[in-house]
């Protein structure tokens, strides 16, 4: 960073979003989504 300070902000990248979509799609196939904790 050439001596400059940097701020790291956690978030979701493209791979994380695709993983979540794939996981939710599989849960829907199994009838387990949306998850209802109540």
Short mmCIF file of C-alpha atoms in Angstrom, two decimals:
data_model
loop_
_atom_site.label_atom_id
_atom_site.label_comp_id
_atom_site.label_asym_id
_atom_site.label_seq_id
_atom_site.Cartn_x
_atom_site.Cartn_y
_atom_site.Cartn_z
CA UNK A 1 0.00 0.00 0.00
CA UNK A 2 3.03 2.27 -0.40
CA UNK A 3 2.99 3.38 3.24
CA UNK A 4 -0.63 4.53 3.25
CA UNK A 5 -3.12 3.39 5.86
CA UNK A 6 -5.82 1.04 4.66
CA UNK A 7 -9.29 0.25 5.99
CA UNK A 8 -10.47 -3.33 5.68
CA UNK A 9 -14.25 -3.62 5.58
CA UNK A 10 -15.63 -7.16 5.79
CA UNK A 11 -18.29 -8.06 3.27
CA UNK A 12 -19.39 -10.60 0.71
CA UNK A 13 -17.56 -11.06 -2.56
CA UNK A 14 -18.94 -12.65 -5.72
CA UNK A 15 -17.87 -16.14 -4.68
CA UNK A 16 -19.59 -15.76 -1.32
CA UNK A 17 -22.81 -14.59 -2.94
CA UNK A 18 -22.84 -17.52 -5.38
CA UNK A 19 -22.17 -19.98 -2.56
CA UNK A 20 -25.13 -18.58 -0.61
CA UNK A 21 -27.43 -18.76 -3.65
CA UNK A 22 -26.41 -22.36 -4.35
CA UNK A 23 -26.91 -23.34 -0.70
CA UNK A 24 -30.36 -21.72 -0.53
CA UNK A 25 -31.39 -23.35 -3.81
CA UNK A 26 -30.49 -26.78 -2.42
CA UNK A 27 -32.40 -26.11 0.80
CA UNK A 28 -35.47 -25.11 -1.24
CA UNK A 29 -35.30 -28.42 -3.13
CA UNK A 30 -35.31 -30.22 0.22
CA UNK A 31 -38.21 -28.11 1.52
CA UNK A 32 -36.05 -26.61 4.27
CA UNK A 33 -36.04 -22.99 3.12
CA UNK A 34 -36.91 -20.39 4.16
CA UNK A 35 -35.62 -21.24 7.61
CA UNK A 36 -38.25 -20.33 10.20
CA UNK A 37 -36.77 -20.29 13.71
CA UNK A 38 -40.15 -19.67 15.38
#
